[in-house]
């Protein structure tokens, strides 16, 4: 599997719930646009009408409890549509794509959290999306206590079906993200997500430089 190897640049934001990925994605997009770049911001699961329809299925609180493999296939299906109809075309025209969550979320949640093997998840990604990897993956890390406080402010009406899983699940997710970042240090930058949005943004800009 290789990086996007196209003209544009592909940046993914990863991390657990409440780390501030969406805020940082917005700030990064603004900074890159101020440099005159063509920037596309998007998210997973979702980003295209087809993938958003799968997102609604996956994250609804009254969704059925799919077996782990079915859940992984649904995320991979959403990603296949997203990559084919939005991400690849944007990279090919030279845009910078900033994606809130991507493949490493499947590896961390369905793999680390749900128990599927990393090799199987990478196979699904190869079949669905030609193995497209980000040029840079920003892993935002935050201690679980602080993340909970931020989530309490954001999700006053409660977490979604996956966000609401138990602490042991989320702990396995966090450990998996750190393992990937250590093993693939060329593609990852680990960013301390503590502090103000401006402080975290400054850390991201220096990682980018
Ligand atoms: P979302 O609200 O977009 O994320 P966040 O809470 O970080 O703002 O919800 C997406 C949920 O889906 C989140 O709990 C992580 C999970 N997820 C997976 O389990 N696998 C995946 O491949 C992706 C992209 C997300």
mmCIF file of C-alpha atoms and ligand atoms in Angstrom:
data_model
loop_
_atom_site.group_PDB
_atom_site.id
_atom_site.type_symbol
_atom_site.label_atom_id
_atom_site.label_comp_id
_atom_site.label_asym_id
_atom_site.label_seq_id
_atom_site.Cartn_x
_atom_site.Cartn_y
_atom_site.Cartn_z
ATOM 1 C CA UNK A 1 0.000 0.000 0.000
ATOM 2 C CA UNK A 2 1.231 3.437 -0.808
ATOM 3 C CA UNK A 3 0.510 7.069 -0.094
ATOM 4 C CA UNK A 4 -1.793 8.979 -2.387
ATOM 5 C CA UNK A 5 1.027 9.420 -4.981
ATOM 6 C CA UNK A 6 -1.066 12.053 -6.738
ATOM 7 C CA UNK A 7 -0.596 15.780 -7.101
ATOM 8 C CA UNK A 8 -2.579 16.893 -4.052
ATOM 9 C CA UNK A 9 -1.943 16.024 -0.434
ATOM 10 C CA UNK A 10 -4.083 13.809 1.763
ATOM 11 C CA UNK A 11 -4.173 14.515 5.511
ATOM 12 C CA UNK A 12 -6.229 12.467 7.973
ATOM 13 C CA UNK A 13 -7.091 13.414 11.545
ATOM 14 C CA UNK A 14 -7.425 10.494 13.935
ATOM 15 C CA UNK A 15 -7.937 9.880 17.637
ATOM 16 C CA UNK A 16 -10.566 8.977 20.179
ATOM 17 C CA UNK A 17 -13.821 10.801 20.812
ATOM 18 C CA UNK A 18 -13.497 14.313 22.227
ATOM 19 C CA UNK A 19 -9.901 14.938 21.091
ATOM 20 C CA UNK A 20 -10.953 17.930 18.965
ATOM 21 C CA UNK A 21 -10.425 16.497 15.472
ATOM 22 C CA UNK A 22 -13.249 18.456 13.860
ATOM 23 C CA UNK A 23 -12.145 21.803 15.321
ATOM 24 C CA UNK A 24 -8.552 21.144 14.283
ATOM 25 C CA UNK A 25 -9.637 20.079 10.801
ATOM 26 C CA UNK A 26 -11.407 23.421 10.379
ATOM 27 C CA UNK A 27 -8.436 25.432 11.667
ATOM 28 C CA UNK A 28 -6.022 23.525 9.438
ATOM 29 C CA UNK A 29 -8.234 24.071 6.387
ATOM 30 C CA UNK A 30 -8.386 27.815 7.102
ATOM 31 C CA UNK A 31 -4.600 27.998 7.443
ATOM 32 C CA UNK A 32 -4.003 26.116 4.191
ATOM 33 C CA UNK A 33 -6.570 28.210 2.318
ATOM 34 C CA UNK A 34 -4.818 31.335 3.594
ATOM 35 C CA UNK A 35 -1.697 29.954 1.847
ATOM 36 C CA UNK A 36 -3.742 29.912 -1.383
ATOM 37 C CA UNK A 37 -4.311 26.163 -1.537
ATOM 38 C CA UNK A 38 -7.386 24.380 -2.857
ATOM 39 C CA UNK A 39 -8.650 22.529 0.264
ATOM 40 C CA UNK A 40 -11.413 19.945 0.579
ATOM 41 C CA UNK A 41 -12.622 19.031 4.068
ATOM 42 C CA UNK A 42 -14.522 15.846 4.607
ATOM 43 C CA UNK A 43 -15.238 13.175 7.225
ATOM 44 C CA UNK A 44 -15.740 9.472 7.806
ATOM 45 C CA UNK A 45 -17.910 7.610 7.947
ATOM 46 C CA UNK A 46 -19.549 9.805 5.328
ATOM 47 C CA UNK A 47 -18.422 12.576 3.013
ATOM 48 C CA UNK A 48 -20.541 11.564 0.001
ATOM 49 C CA UNK A 49 -24.291 10.906 -0.249
ATOM 50 C CA UNK A 50 -23.698 7.149 -0.493
ATOM 51 C CA UNK A 51 -21.327 7.094 2.460
ATOM 52 C CA UNK A 52 -23.525 9.405 4.552
ATOM 53 C CA UNK A 53 -26.407 6.941 4.051
ATOM 54 C CA UNK A 54 -24.199 4.165 5.472
ATOM 55 C CA UNK A 55 -23.128 6.503 8.323
ATOM 56 C CA UNK A 56 -26.769 7.019 9.312
ATOM 57 C CA UNK A 57 -27.201 3.234 9.469
ATOM 58 C CA UNK A 58 -24.003 2.661 11.448
ATOM 59 C CA UNK A 59 -24.263 5.343 14.092
ATOM 60 C CA UNK A 60 -27.997 5.420 14.875
ATOM 61 C CA UNK A 61 -28.577 4.548 18.494
ATOM 62 C CA UNK A 62 -31.373 2.162 17.536
ATOM 63 C CA UNK A 63 -29.183 0.407 14.925
ATOM 64 C CA UNK A 64 -28.983 -3.383 15.146
ATOM 65 C CA UNK A 65 -25.835 -4.826 16.680
ATOM 66 C CA UNK A 66 -24.014 -6.115 13.603
ATOM 67 C CA UNK A 67 -21.367 -8.777 14.072
ATOM 68 C CA UNK A 68 -17.869 -7.232 13.995
ATOM 69 C CA UNK A 69 -17.165 -8.349 10.404
ATOM 70 C CA UNK A 70 -20.400 -6.894 9.081
ATOM 71 C CA UNK A 71 -19.640 -3.629 10.876
ATOM 72 C CA UNK A 72 -16.143 -3.514 9.347
ATOM 73 C CA UNK A 73 -17.558 -4.197 5.872
ATOM 74 C CA UNK A 74 -20.044 -1.338 6.252
ATOM 75 C CA UNK A 75 -17.242 1.102 7.184
ATOM 76 C CA UNK A 76 -15.162 -0.206 4.269
ATOM 77 C CA UNK A 77 -18.130 0.182 1.900
ATOM 78 C CA UNK A 78 -18.674 3.783 2.998
ATOM 79 C CA UNK A 79 -14.937 4.448 2.524
ATOM 80 C CA UNK A 80 -14.935 2.885 -0.966
ATOM 81 C CA UNK A 81 -17.618 5.319 -2.119
ATOM 82 C CA UNK A 82 -15.899 8.254 -0.415
ATOM 83 C CA UNK A 83 -12.496 7.480 -1.960
ATOM 84 C CA UNK A 84 -13.839 6.816 -5.457
ATOM 85 C CA UNK A 85 -16.176 9.763 -5.761
ATOM 86 C CA UNK A 86 -14.611 12.477 -3.595
ATOM 87 C CA UNK A 87 -11.072 11.864 -2.296
ATOM 88 C CA UNK A 88 -9.314 10.533 -5.412
ATOM 89 C CA UNK A 89 -10.867 13.081 -7.797
ATOM 90 C CA UNK A 90 -9.901 15.922 -5.428
ATOM 91 C CA UNK A 91 -6.296 14.671 -5.128
ATOM 92 C CA UNK A 92 -6.085 14.231 -8.888
ATOM 93 C CA UNK A 93 -7.022 17.841 -9.502
ATOM 94 C CA UNK A 94 -4.299 18.886 -7.025
ATOM 95 C CA UNK A 95 -6.416 19.719 -3.959
ATOM 96 C CA UNK A 96 -5.409 19.125 -0.361
ATOM 97 C CA UNK A 97 -7.895 16.783 1.295
ATOM 98 C CA UNK A 98 -8.397 16.965 5.068
ATOM 99 C CA UNK A 99 -10.390 14.016 6.353
ATOM 100 C CA UNK A 100 -11.826 13.724 9.869
ATOM 101 C CA UNK A 101 -11.131 9.984 10.519
ATOM 102 C CA UNK A 102 -10.122 7.456 7.861
ATOM 103 C CA UNK A 103 -8.733 3.918 7.595
ATOM 104 C CA UNK A 104 -6.860 3.992 10.907
ATOM 105 C CA UNK A 105 -10.208 4.430 12.700
ATOM 106 C CA UNK A 106 -11.315 1.083 11.246
ATOM 107 C CA UNK A 107 -8.007 -0.485 12.294
ATOM 108 C CA UNK A 108 -8.330 0.965 15.826
ATOM 109 C CA UNK A 109 -12.106 0.514 16.442
ATOM 110 C CA UNK A 110 -13.032 -2.616 14.475
ATOM 111 C CA UNK A 111 -9.512 -4.070 14.953
ATOM 112 C CA UNK A 112 -8.187 -2.943 18.339
ATOM 113 C CA UNK A 113 -11.643 -2.463 19.854
ATOM 114 C CA UNK A 114 -13.644 -5.136 18.027
ATOM 115 C CA UNK A 115 -11.020 -7.870 17.699
ATOM 116 C CA UNK A 116 -10.639 -8.158 13.901
ATOM 117 C CA UNK A 117 -7.116 -8.706 12.616
ATOM 118 C CA UNK A 118 -5.209 -5.796 11.163
ATOM 119 C CA UNK A 119 -4.403 -7.900 8.084
ATOM 120 C CA UNK A 120 -8.116 -8.440 7.400
ATOM 121 C CA UNK A 121 -8.853 -4.711 7.752
ATOM 122 C CA UNK A 122 -6.020 -3.841 5.368
ATOM 123 C CA UNK A 123 -7.383 -6.438 2.909
ATOM 124 C CA UNK A 124 -10.826 -4.836 3.057
ATOM 125 C CA UNK A 125 -9.186 -1.474 2.403
ATOM 126 C CA UNK A 126 -7.277 -2.838 -0.586
ATOM 127 C CA UNK A 127 -10.450 -4.325 -2.068
ATOM 128 C CA UNK A 128 -12.647 -1.307 -1.335
ATOM 129 C CA UNK A 129 -10.342 1.639 -1.858
ATOM 130 C CA UNK A 130 -7.241 0.398 -3.669
ATOM 131 C CA UNK A 131 -5.289 0.736 -0.418
ATOM 132 C CA UNK A 132 -5.150 4.541 -0.594
ATOM 133 C CA UNK A 133 -3.287 5.890 2.447
ATOM 134 C CA UNK A 134 -2.977 9.467 3.702
ATOM 135 C CA UNK A 135 0.322 11.286 3.124
ATOM 136 C CA UNK A 136 0.120 12.365 6.758
ATOM 137 C CA UNK A 137 -2.013 11.107 9.642
ATOM 138 C CA UNK A 138 -2.328 13.462 12.611
ATOM 139 C CA UNK A 139 -3.087 11.389 15.707
ATOM 140 C CA UNK A 140 -4.607 13.649 18.384
ATOM 141 C CA UNK A 141 -4.064 12.215 21.847
ATOM 142 C CA UNK A 142 -5.823 13.320 25.009
ATOM 143 C CA UNK A 143 -6.213 11.676 28.409
ATOM 144 C CA UNK A 144 -9.622 9.977 28.781
ATOM 145 C CA UNK A 145 -10.686 12.309 31.636
ATOM 146 C CA UNK A 146 -10.223 15.468 29.545
ATOM 147 C CA UNK A 147 -11.868 13.822 26.534
ATOM 148 C CA UNK A 148 -14.916 13.002 28.671
ATOM 149 C CA UNK A 149 -15.182 16.633 29.787
ATOM 150 C CA UNK A 150 -15.053 17.882 26.183
ATOM 151 C CA UNK A 151 -17.609 15.274 25.105
ATOM 152 C CA UNK A 152 -19.965 16.256 27.912
ATOM 153 C CA UNK A 153 -19.981 19.778 26.465
ATOM 154 C CA UNK A 154 -20.411 18.614 22.857
ATOM 155 C CA UNK A 155 -22.747 15.608 23.079
ATOM 156 C CA UNK A 156 -25.219 16.801 25.691
ATOM 157 C CA UNK A 157 -27.764 14.402 24.167
ATOM 158 C CA UNK A 158 -25.486 11.361 24.547
ATOM 159 C CA UNK A 159 -22.923 9.474 22.461
ATOM 160 C CA UNK A 160 -23.603 7.579 19.220
ATOM 161 C CA UNK A 161 -23.734 3.772 19.061
ATOM 162 C CA UNK A 162 -19.958 3.318 18.814
ATOM 163 C CA UNK A 163 -18.928 6.298 20.946
ATOM 164 C CA UNK A 164 -21.131 4.866 23.710
ATOM 165 C CA UNK A 165 -19.168 1.593 24.024
ATOM 166 C CA UNK A 166 -17.457 0.895 27.367
ATOM 167 C CA UNK A 167 -14.173 2.320 28.657
ATOM 168 C CA UNK A 168 -12.271 -0.942 28.039
ATOM 169 C CA UNK A 169 -13.241 -0.778 24.335
ATOM 170 C CA UNK A 170 -12.067 2.847 24.062
ATOM 171 C CA UNK A 171 -8.864 2.002 25.891
ATOM 172 C CA UNK A 172 -8.084 -0.730 23.319
ATOM 173 C CA UNK A 173 -8.836 1.803 20.558
ATOM 174 C CA UNK A 174 -6.396 4.336 22.044
ATOM 175 C CA UNK A 175 -3.651 1.707 22.449
ATOM 176 C CA UNK A 176 -4.142 0.539 18.866
ATOM 177 C CA UNK A 177 -3.763 4.086 17.504
ATOM 178 C CA UNK A 178 -0.492 4.481 19.418
ATOM 179 C CA UNK A 179 0.809 1.137 18.088
ATOM 180 C CA UNK A 180 0.120 2.188 14.489
ATOM 181 C CA UNK A 181 1.801 5.553 15.021
ATOM 182 C CA UNK A 182 4.901 3.854 16.443
ATOM 183 C CA UNK A 183 5.055 1.232 13.689
ATOM 184 C CA UNK A 184 4.388 3.682 10.818
ATOM 185 C CA UNK A 185 6.189 6.742 12.103
ATOM 186 C CA UNK A 186 6.796 8.066 8.575
ATOM 187 C CA UNK A 187 3.070 8.530 7.988
ATOM 188 C CA UNK A 188 1.998 9.579 11.502
ATOM 189 C CA UNK A 189 2.510 12.661 13.652
ATOM 190 C CA UNK A 190 1.324 12.276 17.247
ATOM 191 C CA UNK A 191 -0.139 15.552 18.494
ATOM 192 C CA UNK A 192 -0.844 16.370 22.135
ATOM 193 C CA UNK A 193 -4.478 17.528 22.002
ATOM 194 C CA UNK A 194 -4.416 19.137 25.473
ATOM 195 C CA UNK A 195 -4.721 22.901 25.867
ATOM 196 C CA UNK A 196 -6.582 25.489 23.822
ATOM 197 C CA UNK A 197 -7.574 24.967 20.174
ATOM 198 C CA UNK A 198 -4.977 27.597 19.183
ATOM 199 C CA UNK A 199 -2.203 25.732 21.032
ATOM 200 C CA UNK A 200 -3.119 22.419 19.402
ATOM 201 C CA UNK A 201 -3.335 24.120 15.988
ATOM 202 C CA UNK A 202 0.188 25.507 16.433
ATOM 203 C CA UNK A 203 1.472 21.981 17.182
ATOM 204 C CA UNK A 204 -0.212 20.712 14.013
ATOM 205 C CA UNK A 205 1.291 23.477 11.874
ATOM 206 C CA UNK A 206 4.783 22.679 13.114
ATOM 207 C CA UNK A 207 4.239 18.961 12.456
ATOM 208 C CA UNK A 208 3.201 19.894 8.906
ATOM 209 C CA UNK A 209 6.246 22.052 8.366
HETATM 210 P P1 LIG B 1 -18.095 10.863 14.797
HETATM 211 O O1 LIG B 1 -19.146 11.568 15.574
HETATM 212 O O2 LIG B 1 -17.902 11.252 13.384
HETATM 213 O O3 LIG B 1 -16.668 10.889 15.460
HETATM 214 P P2 LIG B 1 -16.210 11.742 16.699
HETATM 215 O O4 LIG B 1 -16.983 11.215 17.846
HETATM 216 O O5 LIG B 1 -14.757 11.465 16.789
HETATM 217 O O6 LIG B 1 -16.509 13.162 16.357
HETATM 218 O O7 LIG B 1 -18.466 9.328 14.934
HETATM 219 C C1 LIG B 1 -17.815 8.382 14.256
HETATM 220 C C2 LIG B 1 -17.809 7.113 15.100
HETATM 221 O O8 LIG B 1 -17.542 6.000 14.260
HETATM 222 C C3 LIG B 1 -16.734 7.142 16.160
HETATM 223 O O9 LIG B 1 -17.231 6.516 17.340
HETATM 224 C C4 LIG B 1 -15.648 6.272 15.579
HETATM 225 C C5 LIG B 1 -16.415 5.296 14.720
HETATM 226 N N1 LIG B 1 -15.674 4.776 13.546
HETATM 227 C C6 LIG B 1 -15.344 3.432 13.495
HETATM 228 O O10 LIG B 1 -15.668 2.686 14.420
HETATM 229 N N2 LIG B 1 -14.689 2.958 12.412
HETATM 230 C C7 LIG B 1 -14.333 3.734 11.346
HETATM 231 O O11 LIG B 1 -13.718 3.270 10.358
HETATM 232 C C8 LIG B 1 -14.668 5.144 11.417
HETATM 233 C C9 LIG B 1 -14.312 6.064 10.285
HETATM 234 C C10 LIG B 1 -15.344 5.617 12.538
#
